[in-house]
PDB file of C-alpha atoms and ligand atoms in Angstrom:
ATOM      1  CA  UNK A 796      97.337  68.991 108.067  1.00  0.00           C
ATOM      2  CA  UNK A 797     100.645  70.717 107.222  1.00  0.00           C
ATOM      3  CA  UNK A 798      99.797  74.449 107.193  1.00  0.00           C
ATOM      4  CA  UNK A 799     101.754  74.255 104.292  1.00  0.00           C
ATOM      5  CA  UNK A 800      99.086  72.418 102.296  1.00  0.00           C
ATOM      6  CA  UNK A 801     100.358  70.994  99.398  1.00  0.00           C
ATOM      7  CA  UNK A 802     104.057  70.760 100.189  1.00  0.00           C
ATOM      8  CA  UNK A 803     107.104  69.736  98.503  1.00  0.00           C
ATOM      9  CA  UNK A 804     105.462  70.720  94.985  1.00  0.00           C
ATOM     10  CA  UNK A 805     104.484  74.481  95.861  1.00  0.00           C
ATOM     11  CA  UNK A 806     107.850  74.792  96.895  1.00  0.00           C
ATOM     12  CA  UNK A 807     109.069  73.722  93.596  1.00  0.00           C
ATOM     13  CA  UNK A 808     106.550  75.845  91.494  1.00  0.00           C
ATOM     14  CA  UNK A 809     106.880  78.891  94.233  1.00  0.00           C
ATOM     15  CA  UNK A 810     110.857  78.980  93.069  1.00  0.00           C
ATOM     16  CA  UNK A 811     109.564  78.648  89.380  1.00  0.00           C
ATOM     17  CA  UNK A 812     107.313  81.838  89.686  1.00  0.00           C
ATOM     18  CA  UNK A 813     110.605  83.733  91.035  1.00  0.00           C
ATOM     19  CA  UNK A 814     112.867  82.620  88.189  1.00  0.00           C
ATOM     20  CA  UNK A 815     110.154  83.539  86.063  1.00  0.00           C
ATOM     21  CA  UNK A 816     109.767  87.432  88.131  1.00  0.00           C
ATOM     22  CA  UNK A 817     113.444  87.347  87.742  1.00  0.00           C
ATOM     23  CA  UNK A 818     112.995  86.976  83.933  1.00  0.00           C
ATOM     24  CA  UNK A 819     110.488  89.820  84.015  1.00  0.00           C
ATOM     25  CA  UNK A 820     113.202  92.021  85.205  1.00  0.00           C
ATOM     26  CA  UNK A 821     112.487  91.912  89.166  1.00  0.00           C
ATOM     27  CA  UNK A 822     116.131  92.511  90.746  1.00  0.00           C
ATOM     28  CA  UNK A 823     115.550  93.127  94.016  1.00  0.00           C
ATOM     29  CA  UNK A 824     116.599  90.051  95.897  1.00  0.00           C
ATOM     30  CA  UNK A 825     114.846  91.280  99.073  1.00  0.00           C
ATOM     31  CA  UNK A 826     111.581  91.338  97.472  1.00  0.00           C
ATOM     32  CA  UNK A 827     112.233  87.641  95.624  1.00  0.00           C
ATOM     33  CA  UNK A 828     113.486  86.380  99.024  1.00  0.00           C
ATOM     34  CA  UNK A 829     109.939  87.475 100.334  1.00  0.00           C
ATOM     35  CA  UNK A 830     108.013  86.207  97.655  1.00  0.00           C
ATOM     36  CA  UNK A 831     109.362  82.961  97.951  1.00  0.00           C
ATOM     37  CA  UNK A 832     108.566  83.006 101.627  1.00  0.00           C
ATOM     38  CA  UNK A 833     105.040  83.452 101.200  1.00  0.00           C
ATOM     39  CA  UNK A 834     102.858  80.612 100.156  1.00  0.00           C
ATOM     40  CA  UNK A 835     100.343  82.193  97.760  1.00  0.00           C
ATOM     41  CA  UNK A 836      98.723  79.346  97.381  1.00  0.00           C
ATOM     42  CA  UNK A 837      96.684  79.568 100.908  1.00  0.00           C
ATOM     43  CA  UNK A 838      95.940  82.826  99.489  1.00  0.00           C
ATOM     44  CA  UNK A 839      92.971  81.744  97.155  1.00  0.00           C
ATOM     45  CA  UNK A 840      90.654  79.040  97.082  1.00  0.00           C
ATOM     46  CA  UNK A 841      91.519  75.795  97.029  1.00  0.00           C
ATOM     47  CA  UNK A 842      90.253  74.863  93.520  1.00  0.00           C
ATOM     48  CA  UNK A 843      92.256  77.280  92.250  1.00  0.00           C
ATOM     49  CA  UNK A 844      95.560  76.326  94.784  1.00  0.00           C
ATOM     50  CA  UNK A 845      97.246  74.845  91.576  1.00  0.00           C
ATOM     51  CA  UNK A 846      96.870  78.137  89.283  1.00  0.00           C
ATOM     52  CA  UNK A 847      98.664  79.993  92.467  1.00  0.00           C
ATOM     53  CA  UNK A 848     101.752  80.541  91.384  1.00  0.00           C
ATOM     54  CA  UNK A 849     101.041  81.225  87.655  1.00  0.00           C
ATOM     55  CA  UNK A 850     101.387  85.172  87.075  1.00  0.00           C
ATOM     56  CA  UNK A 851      98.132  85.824  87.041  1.00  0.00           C
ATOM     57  CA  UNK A 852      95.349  87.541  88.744  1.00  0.00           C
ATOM     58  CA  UNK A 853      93.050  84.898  89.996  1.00  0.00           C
ATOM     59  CA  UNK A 854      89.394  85.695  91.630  1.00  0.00           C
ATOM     60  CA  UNK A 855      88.868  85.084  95.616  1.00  0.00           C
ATOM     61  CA  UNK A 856      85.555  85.555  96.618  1.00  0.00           C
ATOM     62  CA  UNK A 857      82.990  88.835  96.188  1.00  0.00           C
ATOM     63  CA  UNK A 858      83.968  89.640  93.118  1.00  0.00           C
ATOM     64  CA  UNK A 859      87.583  90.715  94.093  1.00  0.00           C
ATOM     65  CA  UNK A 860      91.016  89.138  92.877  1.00  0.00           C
ATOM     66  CA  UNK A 861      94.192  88.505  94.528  1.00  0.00           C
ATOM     67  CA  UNK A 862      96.804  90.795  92.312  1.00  0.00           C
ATOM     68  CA  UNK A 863      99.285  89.709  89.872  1.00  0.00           C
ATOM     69  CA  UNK A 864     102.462  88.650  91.485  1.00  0.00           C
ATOM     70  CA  UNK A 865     104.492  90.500  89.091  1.00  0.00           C
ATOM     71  CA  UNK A 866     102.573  93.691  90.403  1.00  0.00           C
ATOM     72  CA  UNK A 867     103.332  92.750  93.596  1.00  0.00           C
ATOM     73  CA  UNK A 868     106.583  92.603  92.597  1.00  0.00           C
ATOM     74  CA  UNK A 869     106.547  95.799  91.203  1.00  0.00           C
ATOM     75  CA  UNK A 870     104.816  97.485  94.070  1.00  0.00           C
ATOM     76  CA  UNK A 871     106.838  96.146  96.566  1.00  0.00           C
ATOM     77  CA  UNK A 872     109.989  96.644  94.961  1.00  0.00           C
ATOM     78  CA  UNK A 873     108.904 100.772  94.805  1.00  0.00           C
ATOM     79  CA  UNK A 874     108.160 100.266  98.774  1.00  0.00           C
ATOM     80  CA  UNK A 875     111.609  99.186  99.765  1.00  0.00           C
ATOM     81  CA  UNK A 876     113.176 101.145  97.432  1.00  0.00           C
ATOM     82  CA  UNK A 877     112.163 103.874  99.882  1.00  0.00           C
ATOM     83  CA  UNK A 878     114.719 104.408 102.611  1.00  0.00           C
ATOM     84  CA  UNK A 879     114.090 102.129 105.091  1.00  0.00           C
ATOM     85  CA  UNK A 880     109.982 101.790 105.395  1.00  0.00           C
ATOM     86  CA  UNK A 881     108.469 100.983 109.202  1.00  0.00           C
ATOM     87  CA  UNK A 882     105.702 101.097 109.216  1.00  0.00           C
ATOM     88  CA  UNK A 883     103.052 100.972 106.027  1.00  0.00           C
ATOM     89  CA  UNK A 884      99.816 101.388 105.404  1.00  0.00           C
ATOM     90  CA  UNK A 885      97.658  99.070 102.702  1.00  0.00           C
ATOM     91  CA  UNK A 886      94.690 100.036 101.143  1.00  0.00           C
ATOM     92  CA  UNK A 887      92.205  97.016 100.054  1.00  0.00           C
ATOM     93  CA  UNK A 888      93.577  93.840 102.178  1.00  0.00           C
ATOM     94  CA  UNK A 889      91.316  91.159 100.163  1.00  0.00           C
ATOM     95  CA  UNK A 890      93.063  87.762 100.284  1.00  0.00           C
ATOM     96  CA  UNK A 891      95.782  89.442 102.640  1.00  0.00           C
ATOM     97  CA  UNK A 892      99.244  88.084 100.283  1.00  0.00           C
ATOM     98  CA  UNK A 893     100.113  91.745  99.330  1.00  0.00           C
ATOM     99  CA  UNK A 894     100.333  92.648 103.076  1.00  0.00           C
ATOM    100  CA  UNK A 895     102.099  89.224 103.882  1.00  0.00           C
ATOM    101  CA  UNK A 896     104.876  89.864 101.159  1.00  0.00           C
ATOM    102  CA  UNK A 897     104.916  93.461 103.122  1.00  0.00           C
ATOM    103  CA  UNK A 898     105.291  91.686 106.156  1.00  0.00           C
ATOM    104  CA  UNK A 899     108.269  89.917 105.681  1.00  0.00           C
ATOM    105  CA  UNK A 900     109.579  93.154 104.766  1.00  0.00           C
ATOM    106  CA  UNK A 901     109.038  95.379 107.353  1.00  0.00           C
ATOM    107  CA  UNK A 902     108.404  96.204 111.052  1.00  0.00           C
ATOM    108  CA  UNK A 903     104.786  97.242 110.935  1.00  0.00           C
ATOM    109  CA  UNK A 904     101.690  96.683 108.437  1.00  0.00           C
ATOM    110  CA  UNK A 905      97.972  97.818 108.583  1.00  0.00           C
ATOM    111  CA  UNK A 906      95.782  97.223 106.046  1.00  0.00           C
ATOM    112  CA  UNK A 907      92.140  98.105 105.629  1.00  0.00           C
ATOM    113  CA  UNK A 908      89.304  96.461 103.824  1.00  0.00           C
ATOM    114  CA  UNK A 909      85.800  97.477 103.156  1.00  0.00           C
ATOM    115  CA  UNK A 910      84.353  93.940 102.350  1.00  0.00           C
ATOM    116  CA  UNK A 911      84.254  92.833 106.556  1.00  0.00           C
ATOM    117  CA  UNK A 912      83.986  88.909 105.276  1.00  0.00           C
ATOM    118  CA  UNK A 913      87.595  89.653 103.529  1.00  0.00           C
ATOM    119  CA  UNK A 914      88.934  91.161 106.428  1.00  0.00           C
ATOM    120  CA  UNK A 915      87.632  87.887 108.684  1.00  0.00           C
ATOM    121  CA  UNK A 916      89.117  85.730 106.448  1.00  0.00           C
ATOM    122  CA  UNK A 917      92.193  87.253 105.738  1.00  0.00           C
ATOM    123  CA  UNK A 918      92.698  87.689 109.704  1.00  0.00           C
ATOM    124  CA  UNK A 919      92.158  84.338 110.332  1.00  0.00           C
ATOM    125  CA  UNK A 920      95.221  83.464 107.302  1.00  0.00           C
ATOM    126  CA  UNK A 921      97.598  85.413 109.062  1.00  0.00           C
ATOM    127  CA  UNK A 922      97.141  83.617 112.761  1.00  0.00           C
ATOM    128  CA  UNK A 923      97.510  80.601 111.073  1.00  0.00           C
ATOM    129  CA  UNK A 924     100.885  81.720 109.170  1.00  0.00           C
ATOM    130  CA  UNK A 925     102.234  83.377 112.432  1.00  0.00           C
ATOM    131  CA  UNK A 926     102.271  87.101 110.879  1.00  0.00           C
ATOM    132  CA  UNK A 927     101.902  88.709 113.899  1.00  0.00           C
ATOM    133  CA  UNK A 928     103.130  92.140 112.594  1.00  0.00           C
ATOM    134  CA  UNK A 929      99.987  92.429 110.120  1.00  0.00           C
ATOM    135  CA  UNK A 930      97.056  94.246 111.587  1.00  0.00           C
ATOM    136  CA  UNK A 931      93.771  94.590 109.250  1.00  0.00           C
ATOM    137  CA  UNK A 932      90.325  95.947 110.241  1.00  0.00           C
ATOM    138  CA  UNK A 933      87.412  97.080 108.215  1.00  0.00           C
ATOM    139  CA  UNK A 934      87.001 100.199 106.859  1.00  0.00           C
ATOM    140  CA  UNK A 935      87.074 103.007 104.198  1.00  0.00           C
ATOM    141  CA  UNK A 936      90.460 103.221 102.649  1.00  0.00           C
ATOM    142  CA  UNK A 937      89.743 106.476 101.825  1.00  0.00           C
ATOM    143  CA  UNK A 938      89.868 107.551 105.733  1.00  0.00           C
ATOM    144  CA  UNK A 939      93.429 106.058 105.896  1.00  0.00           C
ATOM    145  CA  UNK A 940      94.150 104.952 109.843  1.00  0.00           C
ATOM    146  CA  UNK A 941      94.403 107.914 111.558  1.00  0.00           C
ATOM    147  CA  UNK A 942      94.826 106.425 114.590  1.00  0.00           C
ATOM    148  CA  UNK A 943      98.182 104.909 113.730  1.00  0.00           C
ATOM    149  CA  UNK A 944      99.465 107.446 111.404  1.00  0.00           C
ATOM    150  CA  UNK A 945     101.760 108.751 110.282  1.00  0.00           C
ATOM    151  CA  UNK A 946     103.318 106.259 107.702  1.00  0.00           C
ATOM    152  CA  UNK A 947     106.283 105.413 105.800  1.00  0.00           C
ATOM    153  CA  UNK A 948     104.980 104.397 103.005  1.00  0.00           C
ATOM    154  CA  UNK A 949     100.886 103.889 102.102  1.00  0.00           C
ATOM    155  CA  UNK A 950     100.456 100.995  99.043  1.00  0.00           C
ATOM    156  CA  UNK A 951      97.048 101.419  97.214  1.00  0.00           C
ATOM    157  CA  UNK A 952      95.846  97.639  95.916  1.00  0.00           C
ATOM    158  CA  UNK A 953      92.571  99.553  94.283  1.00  0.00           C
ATOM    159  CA  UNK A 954      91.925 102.060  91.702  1.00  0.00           C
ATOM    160  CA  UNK A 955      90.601 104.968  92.892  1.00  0.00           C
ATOM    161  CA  UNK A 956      89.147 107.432  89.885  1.00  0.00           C
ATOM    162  CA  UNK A 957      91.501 110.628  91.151  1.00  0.00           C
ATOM    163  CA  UNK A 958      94.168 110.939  93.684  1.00  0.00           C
ATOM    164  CA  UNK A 959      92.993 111.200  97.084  1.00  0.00           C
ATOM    165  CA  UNK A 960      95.569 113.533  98.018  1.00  0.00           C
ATOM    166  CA  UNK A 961      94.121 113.899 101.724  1.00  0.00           C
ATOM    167  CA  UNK A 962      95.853 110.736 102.794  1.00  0.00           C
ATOM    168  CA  UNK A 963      99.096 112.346 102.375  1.00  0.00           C
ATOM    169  CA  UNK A 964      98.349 114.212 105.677  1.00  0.00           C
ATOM    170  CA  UNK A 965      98.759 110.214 107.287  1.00  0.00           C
ATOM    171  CA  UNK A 966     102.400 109.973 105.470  1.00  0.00           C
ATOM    172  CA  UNK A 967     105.495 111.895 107.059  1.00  0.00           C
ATOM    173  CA  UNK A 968     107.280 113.866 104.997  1.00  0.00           C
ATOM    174  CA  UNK A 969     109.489 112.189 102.728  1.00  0.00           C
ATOM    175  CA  UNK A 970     106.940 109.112 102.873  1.00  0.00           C
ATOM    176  CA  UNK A 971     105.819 107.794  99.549  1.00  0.00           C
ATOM    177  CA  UNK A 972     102.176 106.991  98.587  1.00  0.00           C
ATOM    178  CA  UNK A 973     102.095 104.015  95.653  1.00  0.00           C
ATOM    179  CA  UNK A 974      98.541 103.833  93.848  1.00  0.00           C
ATOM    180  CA  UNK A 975      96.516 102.872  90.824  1.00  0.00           C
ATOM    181  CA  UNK A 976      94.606 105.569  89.361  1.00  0.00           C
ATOM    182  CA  UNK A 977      92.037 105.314  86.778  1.00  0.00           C
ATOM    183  CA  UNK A 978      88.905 103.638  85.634  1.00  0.00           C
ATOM    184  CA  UNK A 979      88.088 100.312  85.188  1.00  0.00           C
ATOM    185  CA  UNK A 980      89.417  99.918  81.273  1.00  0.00           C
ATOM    186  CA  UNK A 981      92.591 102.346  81.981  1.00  0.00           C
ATOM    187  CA  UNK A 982      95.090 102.981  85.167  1.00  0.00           C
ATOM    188  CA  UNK A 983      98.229 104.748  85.759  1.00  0.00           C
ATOM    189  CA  UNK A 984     100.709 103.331  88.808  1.00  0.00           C
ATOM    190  CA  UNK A 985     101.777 106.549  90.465  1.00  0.00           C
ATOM    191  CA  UNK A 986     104.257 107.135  93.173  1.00  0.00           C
ATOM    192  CA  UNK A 987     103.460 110.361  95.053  1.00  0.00           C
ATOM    193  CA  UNK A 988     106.721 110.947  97.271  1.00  0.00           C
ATOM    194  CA  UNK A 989     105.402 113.420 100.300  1.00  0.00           C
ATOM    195  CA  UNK A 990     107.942 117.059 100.674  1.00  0.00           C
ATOM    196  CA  UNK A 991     108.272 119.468 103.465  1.00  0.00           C
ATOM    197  CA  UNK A 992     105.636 122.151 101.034  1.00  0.00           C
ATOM    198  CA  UNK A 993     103.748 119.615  98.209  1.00  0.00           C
ATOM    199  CA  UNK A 994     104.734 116.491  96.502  1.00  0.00           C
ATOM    200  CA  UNK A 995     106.737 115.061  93.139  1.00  0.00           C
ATOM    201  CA  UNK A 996     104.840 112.632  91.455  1.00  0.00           C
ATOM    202  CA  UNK A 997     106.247 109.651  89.528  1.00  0.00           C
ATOM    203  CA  UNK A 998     104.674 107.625  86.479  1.00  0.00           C
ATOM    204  CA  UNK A 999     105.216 103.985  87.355  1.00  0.00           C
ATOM    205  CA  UNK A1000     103.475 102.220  84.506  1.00  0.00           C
ATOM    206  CA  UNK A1001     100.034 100.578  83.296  1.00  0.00           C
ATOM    207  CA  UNK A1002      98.243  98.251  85.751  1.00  0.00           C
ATOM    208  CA  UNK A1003      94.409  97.285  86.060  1.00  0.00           C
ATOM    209  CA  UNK A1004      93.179  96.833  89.701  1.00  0.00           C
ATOM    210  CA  UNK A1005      89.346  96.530  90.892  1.00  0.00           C
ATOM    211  CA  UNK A1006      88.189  99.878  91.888  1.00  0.00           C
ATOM    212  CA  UNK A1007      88.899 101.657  95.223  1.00  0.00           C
ATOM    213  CA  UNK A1008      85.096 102.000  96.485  1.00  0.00           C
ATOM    214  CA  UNK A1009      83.467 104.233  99.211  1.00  0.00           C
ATOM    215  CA  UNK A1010      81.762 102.906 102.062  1.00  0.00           C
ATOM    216  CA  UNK A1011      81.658  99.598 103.661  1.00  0.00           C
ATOM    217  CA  UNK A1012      80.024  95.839 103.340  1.00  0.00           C
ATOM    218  CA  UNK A1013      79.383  93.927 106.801  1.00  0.00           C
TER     219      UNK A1013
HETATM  220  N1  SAH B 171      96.110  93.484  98.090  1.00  0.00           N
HETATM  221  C1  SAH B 171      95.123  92.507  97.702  1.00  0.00           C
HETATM  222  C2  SAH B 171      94.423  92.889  96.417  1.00  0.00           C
HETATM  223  C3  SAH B 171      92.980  92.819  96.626  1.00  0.00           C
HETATM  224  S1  SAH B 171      91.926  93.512  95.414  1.00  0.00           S
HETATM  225  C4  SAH B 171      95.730  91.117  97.637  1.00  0.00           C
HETATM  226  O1  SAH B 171      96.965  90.985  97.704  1.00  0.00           O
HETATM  227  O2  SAH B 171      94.984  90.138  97.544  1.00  0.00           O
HETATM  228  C5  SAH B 171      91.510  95.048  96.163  1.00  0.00           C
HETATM  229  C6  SAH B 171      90.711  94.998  97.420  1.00  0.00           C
HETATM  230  O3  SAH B 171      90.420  96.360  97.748  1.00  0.00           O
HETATM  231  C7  SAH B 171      89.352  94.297  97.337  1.00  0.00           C
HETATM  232  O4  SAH B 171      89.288  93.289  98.299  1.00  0.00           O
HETATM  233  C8  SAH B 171      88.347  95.421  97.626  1.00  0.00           C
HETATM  234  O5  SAH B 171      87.218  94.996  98.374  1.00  0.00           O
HETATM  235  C9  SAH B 171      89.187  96.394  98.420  1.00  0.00           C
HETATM  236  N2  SAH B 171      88.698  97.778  98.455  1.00  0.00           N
HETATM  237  C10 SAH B 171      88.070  98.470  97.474  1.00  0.00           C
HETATM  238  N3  SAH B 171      87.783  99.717  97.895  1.00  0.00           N
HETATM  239  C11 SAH B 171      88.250  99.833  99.170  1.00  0.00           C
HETATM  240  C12 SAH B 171      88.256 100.862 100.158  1.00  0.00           C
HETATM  241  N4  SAH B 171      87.726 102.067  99.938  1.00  0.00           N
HETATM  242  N5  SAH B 171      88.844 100.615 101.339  1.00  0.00           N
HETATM  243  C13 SAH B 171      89.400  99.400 101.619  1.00  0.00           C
HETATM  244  N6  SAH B 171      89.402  98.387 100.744  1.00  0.00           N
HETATM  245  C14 SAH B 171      88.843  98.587  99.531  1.00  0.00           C
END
C-alpha cells in the first residue's frame, strides 16, 4: 500500500488545515511548511483517518489524544522561535505527530512516554515514515533524559499540576522549557526561558492537555 494511505485527498485536506492555521493567525511559514509535510492522518486510527485534519483533538488509544494541530502550531512556533533549537526534548510522545512536526524542524528529537504500548507504536510510525532523527523510549517525563542532556529546548505535551522546575538542570542556559500547567478543567501554556542565575517565565495562553502522570505502564 502507499505509505501514504489515502493519497491525493489528504493532500488536498492537509493544505486546507494550513489555510485554515493560517487563518488562526499561524505566520510562521517554517512551521506550516512542516505541518504540511507530516501526514497526520497515520497518526490516529484509521476510523478516525478522515477527522485527521479537522482542528481537533481526536482520541488514539488508552485514553490519550493526539493534540490539536493549532496547539501544535502554537507550540512549535514558540520552539523555533528560539534561536536556532538542536536538539529537543518531548515530554508525552503518544501518537508521535508532535515529535514528527519537531522533526522536520530540527537536528535532534527525544521524546519519552510512560504508556510502553504508545511508545511501540509510535516507534514503529516513524520507521515506516523514514524519521530517523526521532528517538522515543519509555519512561517518566518527569526524569527528563539525562543521558542525552542538555537541551535546547524541552516541549511538555502533558499537564503537569506545578512546574517541575528540576528539568531545567537538562536545558542549557538560554534553553527554553514550553509546558501546560494545571489541572484537568484549567491550564496555563508557560514558556520558562533558562538564565545564567534563575529563569523569566512567559504566559503563553489557555490550553487543556491530559495530565503529565508519574510512573510507568508496560
Ligand atoms: N505529543 C502527543 C500528545 C499526546 S497526549 C501527540 O502529538 O500525539 C500526552 C501523552 O503524554 C500521553 O500519551 C500520555 O501517556 C503521556 N504522558 C503522561 N504523563 C507522562 C510522563 N510522566 N512521562 C511521559 N509521558 C507521559
Amino acid at each position: 500500500m502507499n505509505p501514504h494511505g489515502i493519497g491525493m485527498t489528504s493532500d488536498r485536506t492537509r493544505q486546507r488545515m494550513i489555510d485554515r492555521l493560517r487563518l488562526r493567525g499561524i505566520g510562521d511559514e517554517r512551521v506550516l511548511m512542516a505541518m504540511a509535510q507530516v501526514p497526520r492522518h497515520l497518526f490516529v486510527d484509521e476510523a478516525l483517518a478522515h477527522r485527521a485534519y479537522e482542528d481537533d483533538a481526536l482520541p488514539i488509544k488508552y485514553g490519550q489524544t493526539i493534540s490539536q494541530p493549532f496547539v501544535v502550531a502554537r507550540m512549535t512556533e514558540e520552539v523555533i522561535k528560539h534561536h536556532n533549537p538542536v536538539k529537543i526534548l518531548e515530554l508525552g510522545t503518544g501518537s508521535g505527530y508532535q515529535a514528527a512536526v519537531l522533526g522536520q524542524l530540527v537536528d535532534q528529537v527525544f521524546s519519552i512516554e510512560r504508556i510502553d504500548k504508545l511508545t511501540r507504536i509510535a516507534r514503529r510510525r516513524f520507521i515506516k515514515l523514514g524519521y530517523r532523527n526521532i528517538r522515543c523510549k519509555t519512561g517518566d517525563g518527569f526524569e527528563g533524559w539525562p543521558s542525552e542532556a542538555l537541551f535546547d529546548i524541552i516541549i511538555v505535551t502533558a499537564a503537569p499540576e506545578k512546574v517541575p522546575y528540576e528539568l531545567l538542570d537538562q536545558l542549557e542556559v538560554g534553553g527554553k522549557m514550553i509546558l501546560p500547567v494545571g489541572n484537568k478543567k484549567q491550564q496555563k501554556l508557560i514558556a520558562i526561558v533558562k538564565e545564567s542565575h534563575g529563569y523569566k517565565k512567559e504566559m503563553l495562553g489557555e490550553v487543556i492537555f491530559v495530565p503529565l502522570l508519574e510512573g510507568v505502564v508496560r
